[in-house]
PDB file of N, CA and C in Angstrom:
ATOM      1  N   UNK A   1      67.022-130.349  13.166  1.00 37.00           N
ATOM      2  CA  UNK A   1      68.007-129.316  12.948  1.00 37.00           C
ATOM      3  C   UNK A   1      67.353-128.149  12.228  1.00 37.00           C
ATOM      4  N   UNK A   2      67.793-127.117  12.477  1.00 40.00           N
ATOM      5  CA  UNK A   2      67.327-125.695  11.593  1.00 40.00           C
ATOM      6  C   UNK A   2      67.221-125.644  10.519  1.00 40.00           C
ATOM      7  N   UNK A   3      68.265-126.198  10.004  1.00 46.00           N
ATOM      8  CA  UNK A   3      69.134-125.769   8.288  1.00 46.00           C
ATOM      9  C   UNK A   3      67.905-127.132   7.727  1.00 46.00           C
ATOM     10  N   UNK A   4      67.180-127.644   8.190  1.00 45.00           N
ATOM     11  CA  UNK A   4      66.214-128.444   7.245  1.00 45.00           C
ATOM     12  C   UNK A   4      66.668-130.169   7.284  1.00 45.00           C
ATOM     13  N   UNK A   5      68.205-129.910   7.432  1.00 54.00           N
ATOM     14  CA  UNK A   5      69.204-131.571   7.058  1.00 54.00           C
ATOM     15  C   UNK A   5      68.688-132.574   8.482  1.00 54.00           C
ATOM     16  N   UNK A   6      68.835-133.517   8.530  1.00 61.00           N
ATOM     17  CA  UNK A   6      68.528-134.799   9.053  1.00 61.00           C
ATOM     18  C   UNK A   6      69.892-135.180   9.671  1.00 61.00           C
ATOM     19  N   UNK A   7      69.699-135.500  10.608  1.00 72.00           N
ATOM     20  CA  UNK A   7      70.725-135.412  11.743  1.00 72.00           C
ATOM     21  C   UNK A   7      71.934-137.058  11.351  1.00 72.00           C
ATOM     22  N   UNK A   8      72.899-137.074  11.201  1.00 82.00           N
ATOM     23  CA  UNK A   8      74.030-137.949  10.753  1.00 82.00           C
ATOM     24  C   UNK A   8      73.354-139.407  11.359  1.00 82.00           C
ATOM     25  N   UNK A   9      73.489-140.208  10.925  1.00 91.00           N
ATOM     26  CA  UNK A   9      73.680-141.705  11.770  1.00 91.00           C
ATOM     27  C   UNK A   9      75.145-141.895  11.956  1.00 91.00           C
ATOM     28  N   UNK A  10      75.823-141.373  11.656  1.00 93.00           N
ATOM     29  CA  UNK A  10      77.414-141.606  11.603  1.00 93.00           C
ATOM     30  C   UNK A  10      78.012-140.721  11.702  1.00 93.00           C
ATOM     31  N   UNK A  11      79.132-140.394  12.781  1.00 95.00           N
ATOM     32  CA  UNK A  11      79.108-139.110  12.688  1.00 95.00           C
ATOM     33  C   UNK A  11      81.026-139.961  13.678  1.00 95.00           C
ATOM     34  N   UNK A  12      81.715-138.971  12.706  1.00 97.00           N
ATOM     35  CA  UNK A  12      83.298-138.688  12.986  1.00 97.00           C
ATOM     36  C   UNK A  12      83.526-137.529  13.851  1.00 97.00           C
ATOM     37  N   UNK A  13      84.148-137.741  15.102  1.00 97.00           N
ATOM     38  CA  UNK A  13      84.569-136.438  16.152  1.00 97.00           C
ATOM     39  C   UNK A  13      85.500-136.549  16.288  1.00 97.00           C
ATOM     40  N   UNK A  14      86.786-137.571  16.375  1.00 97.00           N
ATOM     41  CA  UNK A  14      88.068-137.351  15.986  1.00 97.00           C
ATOM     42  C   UNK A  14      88.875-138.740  15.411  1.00 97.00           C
ATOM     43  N   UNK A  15      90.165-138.431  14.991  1.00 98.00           N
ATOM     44  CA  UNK A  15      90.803-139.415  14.249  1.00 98.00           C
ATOM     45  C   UNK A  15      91.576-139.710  15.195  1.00 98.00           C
ATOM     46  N   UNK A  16      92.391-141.530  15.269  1.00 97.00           N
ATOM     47  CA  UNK A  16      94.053-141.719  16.191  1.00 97.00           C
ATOM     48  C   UNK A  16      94.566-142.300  15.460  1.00 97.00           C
ATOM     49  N   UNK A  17      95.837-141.594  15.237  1.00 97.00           N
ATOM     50  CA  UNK A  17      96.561-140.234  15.445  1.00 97.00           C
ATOM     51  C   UNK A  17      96.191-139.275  14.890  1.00 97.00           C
ATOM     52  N   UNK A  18      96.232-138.233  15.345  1.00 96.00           N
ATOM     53  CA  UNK A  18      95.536-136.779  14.624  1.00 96.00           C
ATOM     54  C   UNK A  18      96.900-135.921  14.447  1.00 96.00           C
ATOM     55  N   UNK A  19      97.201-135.642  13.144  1.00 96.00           N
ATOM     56  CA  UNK A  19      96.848-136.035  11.991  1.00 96.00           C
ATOM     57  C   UNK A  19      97.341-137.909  11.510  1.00 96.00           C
ATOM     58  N   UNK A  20      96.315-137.926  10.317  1.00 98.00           N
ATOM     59  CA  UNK A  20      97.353-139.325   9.992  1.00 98.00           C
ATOM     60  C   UNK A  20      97.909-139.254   9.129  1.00 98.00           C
ATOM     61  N   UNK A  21      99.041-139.228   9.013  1.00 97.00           N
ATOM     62  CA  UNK A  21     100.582-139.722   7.899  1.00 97.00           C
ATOM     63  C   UNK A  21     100.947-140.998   7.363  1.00 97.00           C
ATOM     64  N   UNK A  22     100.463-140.865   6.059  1.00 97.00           N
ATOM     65  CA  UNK A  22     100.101-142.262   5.635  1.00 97.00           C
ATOM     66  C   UNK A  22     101.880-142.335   4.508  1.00 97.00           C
ATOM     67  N   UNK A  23     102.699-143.204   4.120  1.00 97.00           N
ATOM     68  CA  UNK A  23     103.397-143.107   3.380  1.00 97.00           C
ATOM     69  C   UNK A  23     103.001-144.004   2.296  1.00 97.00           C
ATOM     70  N   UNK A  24     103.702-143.563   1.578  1.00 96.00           N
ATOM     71  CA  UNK A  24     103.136-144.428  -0.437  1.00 96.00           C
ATOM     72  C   UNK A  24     103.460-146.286   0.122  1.00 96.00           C
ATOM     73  N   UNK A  25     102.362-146.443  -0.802  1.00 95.00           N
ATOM     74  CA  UNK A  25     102.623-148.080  -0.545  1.00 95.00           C
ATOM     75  C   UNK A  25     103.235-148.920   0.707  1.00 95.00           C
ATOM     76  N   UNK A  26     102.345-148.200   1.340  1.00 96.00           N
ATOM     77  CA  UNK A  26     102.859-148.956   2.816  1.00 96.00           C
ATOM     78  C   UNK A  26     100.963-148.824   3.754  1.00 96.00           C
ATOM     79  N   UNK A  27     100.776-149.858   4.803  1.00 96.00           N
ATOM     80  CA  UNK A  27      99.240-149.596   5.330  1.00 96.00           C
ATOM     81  C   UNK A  27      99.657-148.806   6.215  1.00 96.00           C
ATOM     82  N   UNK A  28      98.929-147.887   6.492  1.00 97.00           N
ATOM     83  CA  UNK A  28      98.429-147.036   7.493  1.00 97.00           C
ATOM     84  C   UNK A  28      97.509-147.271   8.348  1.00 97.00           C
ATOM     85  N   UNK A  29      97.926-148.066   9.651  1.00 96.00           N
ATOM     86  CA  UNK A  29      96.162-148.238  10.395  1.00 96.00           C
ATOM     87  C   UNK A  29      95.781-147.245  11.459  1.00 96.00           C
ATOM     88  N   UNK A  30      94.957-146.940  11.519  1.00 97.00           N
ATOM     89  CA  UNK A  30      94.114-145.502  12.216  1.00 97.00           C
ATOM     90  C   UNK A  30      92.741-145.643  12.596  1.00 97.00           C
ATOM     91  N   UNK A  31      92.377-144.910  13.818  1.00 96.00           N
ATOM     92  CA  UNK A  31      90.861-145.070  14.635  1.00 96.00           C
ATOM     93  C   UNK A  31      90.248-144.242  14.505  1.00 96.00           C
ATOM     94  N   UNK A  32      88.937-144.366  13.808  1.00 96.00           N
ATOM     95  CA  UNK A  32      88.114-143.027  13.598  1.00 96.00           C
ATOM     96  C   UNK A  32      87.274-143.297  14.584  1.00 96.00           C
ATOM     97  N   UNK A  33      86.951-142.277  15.778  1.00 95.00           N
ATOM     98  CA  UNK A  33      86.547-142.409  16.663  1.00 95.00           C
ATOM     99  C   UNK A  33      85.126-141.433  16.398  1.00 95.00           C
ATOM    100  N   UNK A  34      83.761-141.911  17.519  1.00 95.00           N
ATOM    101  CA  UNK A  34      82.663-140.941  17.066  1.00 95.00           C
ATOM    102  C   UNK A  34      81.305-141.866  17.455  1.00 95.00           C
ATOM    103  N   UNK A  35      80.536-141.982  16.520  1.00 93.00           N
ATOM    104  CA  UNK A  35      79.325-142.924  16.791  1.00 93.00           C
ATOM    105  C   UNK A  35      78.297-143.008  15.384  1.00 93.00           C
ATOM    106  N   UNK A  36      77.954-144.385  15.675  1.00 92.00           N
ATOM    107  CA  UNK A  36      76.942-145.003  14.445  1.00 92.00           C
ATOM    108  C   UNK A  36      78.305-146.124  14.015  1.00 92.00           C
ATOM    109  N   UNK A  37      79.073-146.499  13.909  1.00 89.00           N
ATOM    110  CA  UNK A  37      80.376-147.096  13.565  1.00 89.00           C
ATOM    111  C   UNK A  37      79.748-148.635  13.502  1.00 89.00           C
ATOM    112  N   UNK A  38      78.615-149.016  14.071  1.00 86.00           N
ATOM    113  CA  UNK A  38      78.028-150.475  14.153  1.00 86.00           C
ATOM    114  C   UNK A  38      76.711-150.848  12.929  1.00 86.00           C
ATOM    115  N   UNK A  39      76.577-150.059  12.248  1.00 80.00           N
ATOM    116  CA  UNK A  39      75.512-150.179  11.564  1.00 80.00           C
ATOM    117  C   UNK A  39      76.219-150.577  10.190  1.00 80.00           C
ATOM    118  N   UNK A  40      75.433-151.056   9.113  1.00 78.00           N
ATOM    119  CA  UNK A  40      75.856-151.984   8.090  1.00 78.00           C
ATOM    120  C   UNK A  40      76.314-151.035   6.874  1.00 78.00           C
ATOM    121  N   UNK A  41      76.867-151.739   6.432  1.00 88.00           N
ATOM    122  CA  UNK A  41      77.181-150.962   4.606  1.00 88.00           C
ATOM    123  C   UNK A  41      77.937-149.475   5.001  1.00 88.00           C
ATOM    124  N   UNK A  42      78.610-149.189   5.900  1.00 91.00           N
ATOM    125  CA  UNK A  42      79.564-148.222   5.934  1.00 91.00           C
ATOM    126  C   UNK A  42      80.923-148.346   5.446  1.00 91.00           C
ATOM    127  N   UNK A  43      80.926-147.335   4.613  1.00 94.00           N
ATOM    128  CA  UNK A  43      82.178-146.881   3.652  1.00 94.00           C
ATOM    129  C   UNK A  43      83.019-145.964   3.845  1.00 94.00           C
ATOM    130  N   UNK A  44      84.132-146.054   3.935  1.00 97.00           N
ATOM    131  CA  UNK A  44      84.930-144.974   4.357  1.00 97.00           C
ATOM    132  C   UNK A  44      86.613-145.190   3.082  1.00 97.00           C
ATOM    133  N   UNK A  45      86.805-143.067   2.935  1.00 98.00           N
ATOM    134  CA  UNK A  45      87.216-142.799   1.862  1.00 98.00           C
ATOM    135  C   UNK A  45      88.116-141.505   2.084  1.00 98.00           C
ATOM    136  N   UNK A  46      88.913-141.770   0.961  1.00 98.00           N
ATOM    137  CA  UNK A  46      90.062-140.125   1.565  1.00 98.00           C
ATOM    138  C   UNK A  46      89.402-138.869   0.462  1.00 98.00           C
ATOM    139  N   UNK A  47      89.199-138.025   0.966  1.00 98.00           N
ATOM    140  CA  UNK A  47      88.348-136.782  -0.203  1.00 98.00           C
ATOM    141  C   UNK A  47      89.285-135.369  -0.333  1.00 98.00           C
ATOM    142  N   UNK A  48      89.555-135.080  -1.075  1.00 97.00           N
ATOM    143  CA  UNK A  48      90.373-133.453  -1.084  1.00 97.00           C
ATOM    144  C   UNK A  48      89.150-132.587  -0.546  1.00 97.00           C
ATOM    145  N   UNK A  49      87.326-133.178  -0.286  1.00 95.00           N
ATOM    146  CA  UNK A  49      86.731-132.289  -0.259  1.00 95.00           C
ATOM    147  C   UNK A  49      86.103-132.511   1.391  1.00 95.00           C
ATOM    148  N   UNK A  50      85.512-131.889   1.906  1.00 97.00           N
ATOM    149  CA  UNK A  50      84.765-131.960   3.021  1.00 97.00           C
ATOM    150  C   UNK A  50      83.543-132.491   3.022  1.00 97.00           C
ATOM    151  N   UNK A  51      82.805-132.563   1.739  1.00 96.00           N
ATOM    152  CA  UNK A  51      81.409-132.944   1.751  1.00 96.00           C
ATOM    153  C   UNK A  51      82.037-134.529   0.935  1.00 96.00           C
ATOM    154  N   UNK A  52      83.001-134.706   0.589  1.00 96.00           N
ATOM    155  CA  UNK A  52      83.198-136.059   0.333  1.00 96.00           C
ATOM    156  C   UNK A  52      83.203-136.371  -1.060  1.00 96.00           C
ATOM    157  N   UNK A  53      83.220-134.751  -2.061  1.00 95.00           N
ATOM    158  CA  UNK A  53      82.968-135.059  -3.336  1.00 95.00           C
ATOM    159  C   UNK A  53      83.964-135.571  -4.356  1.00 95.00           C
ATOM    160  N   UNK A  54      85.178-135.456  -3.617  1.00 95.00           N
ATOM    161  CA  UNK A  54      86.072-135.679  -4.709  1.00 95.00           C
ATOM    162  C   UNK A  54      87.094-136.866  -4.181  1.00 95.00           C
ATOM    163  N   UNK A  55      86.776-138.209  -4.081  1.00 97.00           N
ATOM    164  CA  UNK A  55      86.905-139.044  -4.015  1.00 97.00           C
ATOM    165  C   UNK A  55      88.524-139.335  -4.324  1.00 97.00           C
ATOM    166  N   UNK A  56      89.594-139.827  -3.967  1.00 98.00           N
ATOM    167  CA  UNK A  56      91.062-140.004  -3.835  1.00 98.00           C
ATOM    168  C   UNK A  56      91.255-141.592  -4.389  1.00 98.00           C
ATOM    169  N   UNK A  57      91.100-141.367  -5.498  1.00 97.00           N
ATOM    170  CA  UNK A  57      90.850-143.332  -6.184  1.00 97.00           C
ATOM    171  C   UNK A  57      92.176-143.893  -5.738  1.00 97.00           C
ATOM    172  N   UNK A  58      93.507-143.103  -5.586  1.00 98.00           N
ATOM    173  CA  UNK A  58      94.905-143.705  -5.131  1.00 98.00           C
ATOM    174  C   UNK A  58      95.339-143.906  -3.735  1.00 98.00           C
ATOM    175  N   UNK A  59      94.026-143.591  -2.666  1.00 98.00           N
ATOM    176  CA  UNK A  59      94.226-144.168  -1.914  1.00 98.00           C
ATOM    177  C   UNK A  59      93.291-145.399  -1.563  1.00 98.00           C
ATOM    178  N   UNK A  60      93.656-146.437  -1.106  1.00 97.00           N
ATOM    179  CA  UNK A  60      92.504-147.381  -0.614  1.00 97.00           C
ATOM    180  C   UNK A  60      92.364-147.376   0.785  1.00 97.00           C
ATOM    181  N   UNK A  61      90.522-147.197   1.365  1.00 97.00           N
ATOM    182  CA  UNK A  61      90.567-147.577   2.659  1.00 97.00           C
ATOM    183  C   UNK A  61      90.229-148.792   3.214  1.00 97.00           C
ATOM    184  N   UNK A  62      90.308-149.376   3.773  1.00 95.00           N
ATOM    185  CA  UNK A  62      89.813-150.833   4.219  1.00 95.00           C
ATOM    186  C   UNK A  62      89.374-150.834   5.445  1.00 95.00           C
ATOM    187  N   UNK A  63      88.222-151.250   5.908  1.00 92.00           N
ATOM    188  CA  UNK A  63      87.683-151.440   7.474  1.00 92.00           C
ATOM    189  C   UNK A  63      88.494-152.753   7.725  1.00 92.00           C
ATOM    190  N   UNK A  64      89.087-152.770   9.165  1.00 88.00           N
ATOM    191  CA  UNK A  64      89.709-153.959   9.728  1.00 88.00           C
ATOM    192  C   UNK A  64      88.650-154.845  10.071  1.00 88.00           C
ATOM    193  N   UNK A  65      88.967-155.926   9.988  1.00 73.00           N
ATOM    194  CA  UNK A  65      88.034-156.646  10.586  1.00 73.00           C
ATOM    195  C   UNK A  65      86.306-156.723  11.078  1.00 73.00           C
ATOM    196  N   UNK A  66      85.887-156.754  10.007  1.00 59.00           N
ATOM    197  CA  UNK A  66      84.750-156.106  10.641  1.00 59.00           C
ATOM    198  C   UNK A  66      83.445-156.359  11.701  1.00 59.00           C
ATOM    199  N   UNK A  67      84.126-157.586  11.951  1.00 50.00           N
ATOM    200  CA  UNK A  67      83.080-158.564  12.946  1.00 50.00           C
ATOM    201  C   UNK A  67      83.645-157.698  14.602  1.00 50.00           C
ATOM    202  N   UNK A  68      84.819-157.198  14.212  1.00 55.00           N
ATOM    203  CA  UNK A  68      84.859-156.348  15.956  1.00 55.00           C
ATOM    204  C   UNK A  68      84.398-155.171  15.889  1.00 55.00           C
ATOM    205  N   UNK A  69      83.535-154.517  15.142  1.00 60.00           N
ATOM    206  CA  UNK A  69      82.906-152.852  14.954  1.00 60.00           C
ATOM    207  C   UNK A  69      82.411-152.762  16.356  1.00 60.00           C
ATOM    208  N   UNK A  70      82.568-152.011  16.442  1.00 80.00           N
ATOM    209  CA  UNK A  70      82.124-151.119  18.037  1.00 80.00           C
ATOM    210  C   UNK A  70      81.264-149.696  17.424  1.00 80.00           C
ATOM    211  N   UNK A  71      79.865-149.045  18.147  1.00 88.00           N
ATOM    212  CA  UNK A  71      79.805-148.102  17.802  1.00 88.00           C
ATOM    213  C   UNK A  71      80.704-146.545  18.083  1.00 88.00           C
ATOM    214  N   UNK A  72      81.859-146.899  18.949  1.00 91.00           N
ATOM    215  CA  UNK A  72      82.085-145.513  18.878  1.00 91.00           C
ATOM    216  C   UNK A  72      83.314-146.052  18.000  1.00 91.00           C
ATOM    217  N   UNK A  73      83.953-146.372  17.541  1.00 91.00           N
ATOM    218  CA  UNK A  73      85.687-146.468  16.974  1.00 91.00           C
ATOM    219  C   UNK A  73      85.041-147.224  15.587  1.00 91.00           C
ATOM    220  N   UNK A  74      85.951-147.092  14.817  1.00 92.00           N
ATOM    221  CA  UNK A  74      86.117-147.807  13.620  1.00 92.00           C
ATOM    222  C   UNK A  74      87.588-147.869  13.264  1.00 92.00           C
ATOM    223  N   UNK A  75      88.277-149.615  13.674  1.00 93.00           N
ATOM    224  CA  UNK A  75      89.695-149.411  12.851  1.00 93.00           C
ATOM    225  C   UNK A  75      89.605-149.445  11.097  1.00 93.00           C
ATOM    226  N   UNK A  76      90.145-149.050  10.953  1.00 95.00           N
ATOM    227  CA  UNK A  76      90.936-148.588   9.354  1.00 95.00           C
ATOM    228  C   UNK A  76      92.511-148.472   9.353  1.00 95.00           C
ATOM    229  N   UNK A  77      92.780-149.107   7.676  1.00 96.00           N
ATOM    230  CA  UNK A  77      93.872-148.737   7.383  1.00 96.00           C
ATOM    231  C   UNK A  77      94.022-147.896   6.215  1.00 96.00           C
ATOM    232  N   UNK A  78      94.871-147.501   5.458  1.00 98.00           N
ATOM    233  CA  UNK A  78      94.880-146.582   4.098  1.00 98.00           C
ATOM    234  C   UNK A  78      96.049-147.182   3.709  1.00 98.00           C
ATOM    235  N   UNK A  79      95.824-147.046   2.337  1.00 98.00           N
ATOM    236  CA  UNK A  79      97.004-147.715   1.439  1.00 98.00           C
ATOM    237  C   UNK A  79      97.095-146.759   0.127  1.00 98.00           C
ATOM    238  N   UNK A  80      98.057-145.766  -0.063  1.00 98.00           N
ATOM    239  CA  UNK A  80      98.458-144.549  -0.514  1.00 98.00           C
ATOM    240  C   UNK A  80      99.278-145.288  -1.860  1.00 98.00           C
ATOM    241  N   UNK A  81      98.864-144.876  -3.002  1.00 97.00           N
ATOM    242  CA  UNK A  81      99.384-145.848  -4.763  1.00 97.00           C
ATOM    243  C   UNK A  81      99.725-144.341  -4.896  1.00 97.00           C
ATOM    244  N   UNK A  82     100.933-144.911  -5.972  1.00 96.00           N
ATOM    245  CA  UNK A  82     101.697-143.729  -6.521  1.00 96.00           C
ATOM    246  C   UNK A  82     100.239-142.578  -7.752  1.00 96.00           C
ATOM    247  N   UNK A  83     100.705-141.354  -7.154  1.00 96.00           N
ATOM    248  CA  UNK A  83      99.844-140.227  -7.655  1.00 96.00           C
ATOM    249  C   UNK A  83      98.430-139.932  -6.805  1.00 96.00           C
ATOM    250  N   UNK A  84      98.835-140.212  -5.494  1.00 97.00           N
ATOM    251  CA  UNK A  84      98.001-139.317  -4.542  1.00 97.00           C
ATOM    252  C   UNK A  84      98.979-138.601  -4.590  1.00 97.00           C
ATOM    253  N   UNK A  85      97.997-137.287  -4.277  1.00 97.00           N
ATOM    254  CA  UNK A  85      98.143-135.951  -3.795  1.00 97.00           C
ATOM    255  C   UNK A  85      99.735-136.127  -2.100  1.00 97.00           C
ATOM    256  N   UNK A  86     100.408-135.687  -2.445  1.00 96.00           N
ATOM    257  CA  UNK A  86     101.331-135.578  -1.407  1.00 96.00           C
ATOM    258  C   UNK A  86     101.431-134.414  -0.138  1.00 96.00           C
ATOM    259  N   UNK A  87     101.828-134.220   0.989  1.00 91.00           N
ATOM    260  CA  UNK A  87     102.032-133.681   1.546  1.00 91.00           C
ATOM    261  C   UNK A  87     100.756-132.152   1.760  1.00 91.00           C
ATOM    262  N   UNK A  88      99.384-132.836   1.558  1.00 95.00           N
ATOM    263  CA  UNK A  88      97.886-132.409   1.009  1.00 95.00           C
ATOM    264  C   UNK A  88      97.086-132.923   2.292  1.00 95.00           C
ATOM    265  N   UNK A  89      96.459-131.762   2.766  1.00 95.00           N
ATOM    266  CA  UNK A  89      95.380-131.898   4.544  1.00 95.00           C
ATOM    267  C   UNK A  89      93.921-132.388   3.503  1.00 95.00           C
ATOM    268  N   UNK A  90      93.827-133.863   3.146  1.00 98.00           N
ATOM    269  CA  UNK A  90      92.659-134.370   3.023  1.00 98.00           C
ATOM    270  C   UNK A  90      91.665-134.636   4.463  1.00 98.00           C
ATOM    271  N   UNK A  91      90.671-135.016   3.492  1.00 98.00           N
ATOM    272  CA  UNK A  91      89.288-135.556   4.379  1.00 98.00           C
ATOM    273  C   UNK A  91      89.057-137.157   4.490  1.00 98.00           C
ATOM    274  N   UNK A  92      89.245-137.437   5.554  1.00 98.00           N
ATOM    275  CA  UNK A  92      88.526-138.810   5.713  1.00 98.00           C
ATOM    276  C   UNK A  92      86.878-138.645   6.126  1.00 98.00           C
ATOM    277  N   UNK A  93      86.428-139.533   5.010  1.00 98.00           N
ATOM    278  CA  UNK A  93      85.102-139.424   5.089  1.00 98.00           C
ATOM    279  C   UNK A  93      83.743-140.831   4.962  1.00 98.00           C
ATOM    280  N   UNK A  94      83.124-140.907   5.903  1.00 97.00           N
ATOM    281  CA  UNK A  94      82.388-141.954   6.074  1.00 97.00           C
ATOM    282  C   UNK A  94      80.693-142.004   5.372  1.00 97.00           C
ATOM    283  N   UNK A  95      80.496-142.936   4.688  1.00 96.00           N
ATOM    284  CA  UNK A  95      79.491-142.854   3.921  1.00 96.00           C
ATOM    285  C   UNK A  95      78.484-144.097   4.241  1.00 96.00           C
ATOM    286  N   UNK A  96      77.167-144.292   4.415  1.00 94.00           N
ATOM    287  CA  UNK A  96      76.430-144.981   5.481  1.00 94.00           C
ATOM    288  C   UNK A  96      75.055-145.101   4.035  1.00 94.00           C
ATOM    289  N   UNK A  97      75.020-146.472   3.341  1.00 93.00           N
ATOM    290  CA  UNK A  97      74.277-146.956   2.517  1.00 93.00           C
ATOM    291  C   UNK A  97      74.718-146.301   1.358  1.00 93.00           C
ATOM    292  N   UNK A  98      75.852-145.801   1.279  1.00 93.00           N
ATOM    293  CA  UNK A  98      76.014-145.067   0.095  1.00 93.00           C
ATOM    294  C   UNK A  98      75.556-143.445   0.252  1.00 93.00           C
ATOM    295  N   UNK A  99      75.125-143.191   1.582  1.00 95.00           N
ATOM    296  CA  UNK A  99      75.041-141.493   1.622  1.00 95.00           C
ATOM    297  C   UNK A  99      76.428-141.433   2.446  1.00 95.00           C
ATOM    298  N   UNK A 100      76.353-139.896   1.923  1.00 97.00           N
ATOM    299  CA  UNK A 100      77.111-139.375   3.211  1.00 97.00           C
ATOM    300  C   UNK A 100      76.934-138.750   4.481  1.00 97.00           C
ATOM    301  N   UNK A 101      77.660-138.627   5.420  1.00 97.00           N
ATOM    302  CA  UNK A 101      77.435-139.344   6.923  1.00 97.00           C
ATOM    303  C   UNK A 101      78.142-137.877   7.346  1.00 97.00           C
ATOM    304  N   UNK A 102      79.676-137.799   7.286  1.00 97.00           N
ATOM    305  CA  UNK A 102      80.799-137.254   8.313  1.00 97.00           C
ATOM    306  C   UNK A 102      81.665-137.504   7.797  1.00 97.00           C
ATOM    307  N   UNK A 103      82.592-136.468   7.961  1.00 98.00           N
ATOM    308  CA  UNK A 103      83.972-136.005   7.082  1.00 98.00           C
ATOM    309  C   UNK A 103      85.095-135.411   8.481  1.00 98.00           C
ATOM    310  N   UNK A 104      86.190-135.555   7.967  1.00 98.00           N
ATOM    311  CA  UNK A 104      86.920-134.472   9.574  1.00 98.00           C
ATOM    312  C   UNK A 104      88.531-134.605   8.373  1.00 98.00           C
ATOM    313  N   UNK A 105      88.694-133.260   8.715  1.00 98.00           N
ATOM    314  CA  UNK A 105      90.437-133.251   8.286  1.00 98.00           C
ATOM    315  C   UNK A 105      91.383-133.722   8.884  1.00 98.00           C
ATOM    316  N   UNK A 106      92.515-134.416   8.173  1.00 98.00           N
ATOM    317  CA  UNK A 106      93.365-134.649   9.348  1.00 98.00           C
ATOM    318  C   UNK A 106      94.146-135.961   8.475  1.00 98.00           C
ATOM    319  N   UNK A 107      94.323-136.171   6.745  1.00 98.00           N
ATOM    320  CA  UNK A 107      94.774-137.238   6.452  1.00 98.00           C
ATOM    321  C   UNK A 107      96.085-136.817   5.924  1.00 98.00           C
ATOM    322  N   UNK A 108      96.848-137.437   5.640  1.00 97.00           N
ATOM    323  CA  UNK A 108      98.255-136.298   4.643  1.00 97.00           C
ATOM    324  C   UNK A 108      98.977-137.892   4.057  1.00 97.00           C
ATOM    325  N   UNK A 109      99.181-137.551   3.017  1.00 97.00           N
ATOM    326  CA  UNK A 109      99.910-138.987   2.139  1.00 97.00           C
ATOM    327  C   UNK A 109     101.490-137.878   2.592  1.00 97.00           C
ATOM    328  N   UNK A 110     102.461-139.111   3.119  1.00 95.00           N
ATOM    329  CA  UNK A 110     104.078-138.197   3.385  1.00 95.00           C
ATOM    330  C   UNK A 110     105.142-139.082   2.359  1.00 95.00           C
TER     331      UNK A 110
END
């Protein structure tokens, strides 16, 4: 790449359903669709930021099952605790050994 950066192993191109509407204390399950989704120690997280910096401790994400990973999809659910950010266009964002990977907008606690 130009800009110097090292090209994603993981990389998010869209979410199902776009957007996702998660409500308080209830799971939300959703497909982050894209590629690298098969490789180990991937983390995925809700961020107010795009680069993934500001981390949403009141929501939890959970990979489903993880013995069915496919590289293009990853199921997930979200589980929204009282004092997330409400009715707020967060980032779901995927993090690969503990770096970060790929981010895409499109989360909203309702």
């Amino acid at each position: 790449m130009s800009d110097g950066k090292a090209a994603a192993d993981v990389e998010i191109l869209i979410l199902d359903p776009d957007p996702v509407e998660a409500p308080l204390f209830a799971n939300k399950s959703f497909k982050i669709v894209g590629h690298g989704f098969s490789k180990k120690k991937i983390d995925v997280y809700i961020s107010s930021d795009k680069n993934g910096n500001n981390k949403i401790s009141e929501i939890n994400v959970d990979i489903v099952d993880q013995t069915t990973i496919t590289d293009e999809f990853l199921m997930v659910y979200a589980r929204p605790r009282l004092g997330a950010p409400m009715n707020t266009k967060l980032w779901v964002v995927v993090e690969l050994n503990g770096k970060f990977q790929s981010s895409i907008e499109g989360f909203k606690v309702v």
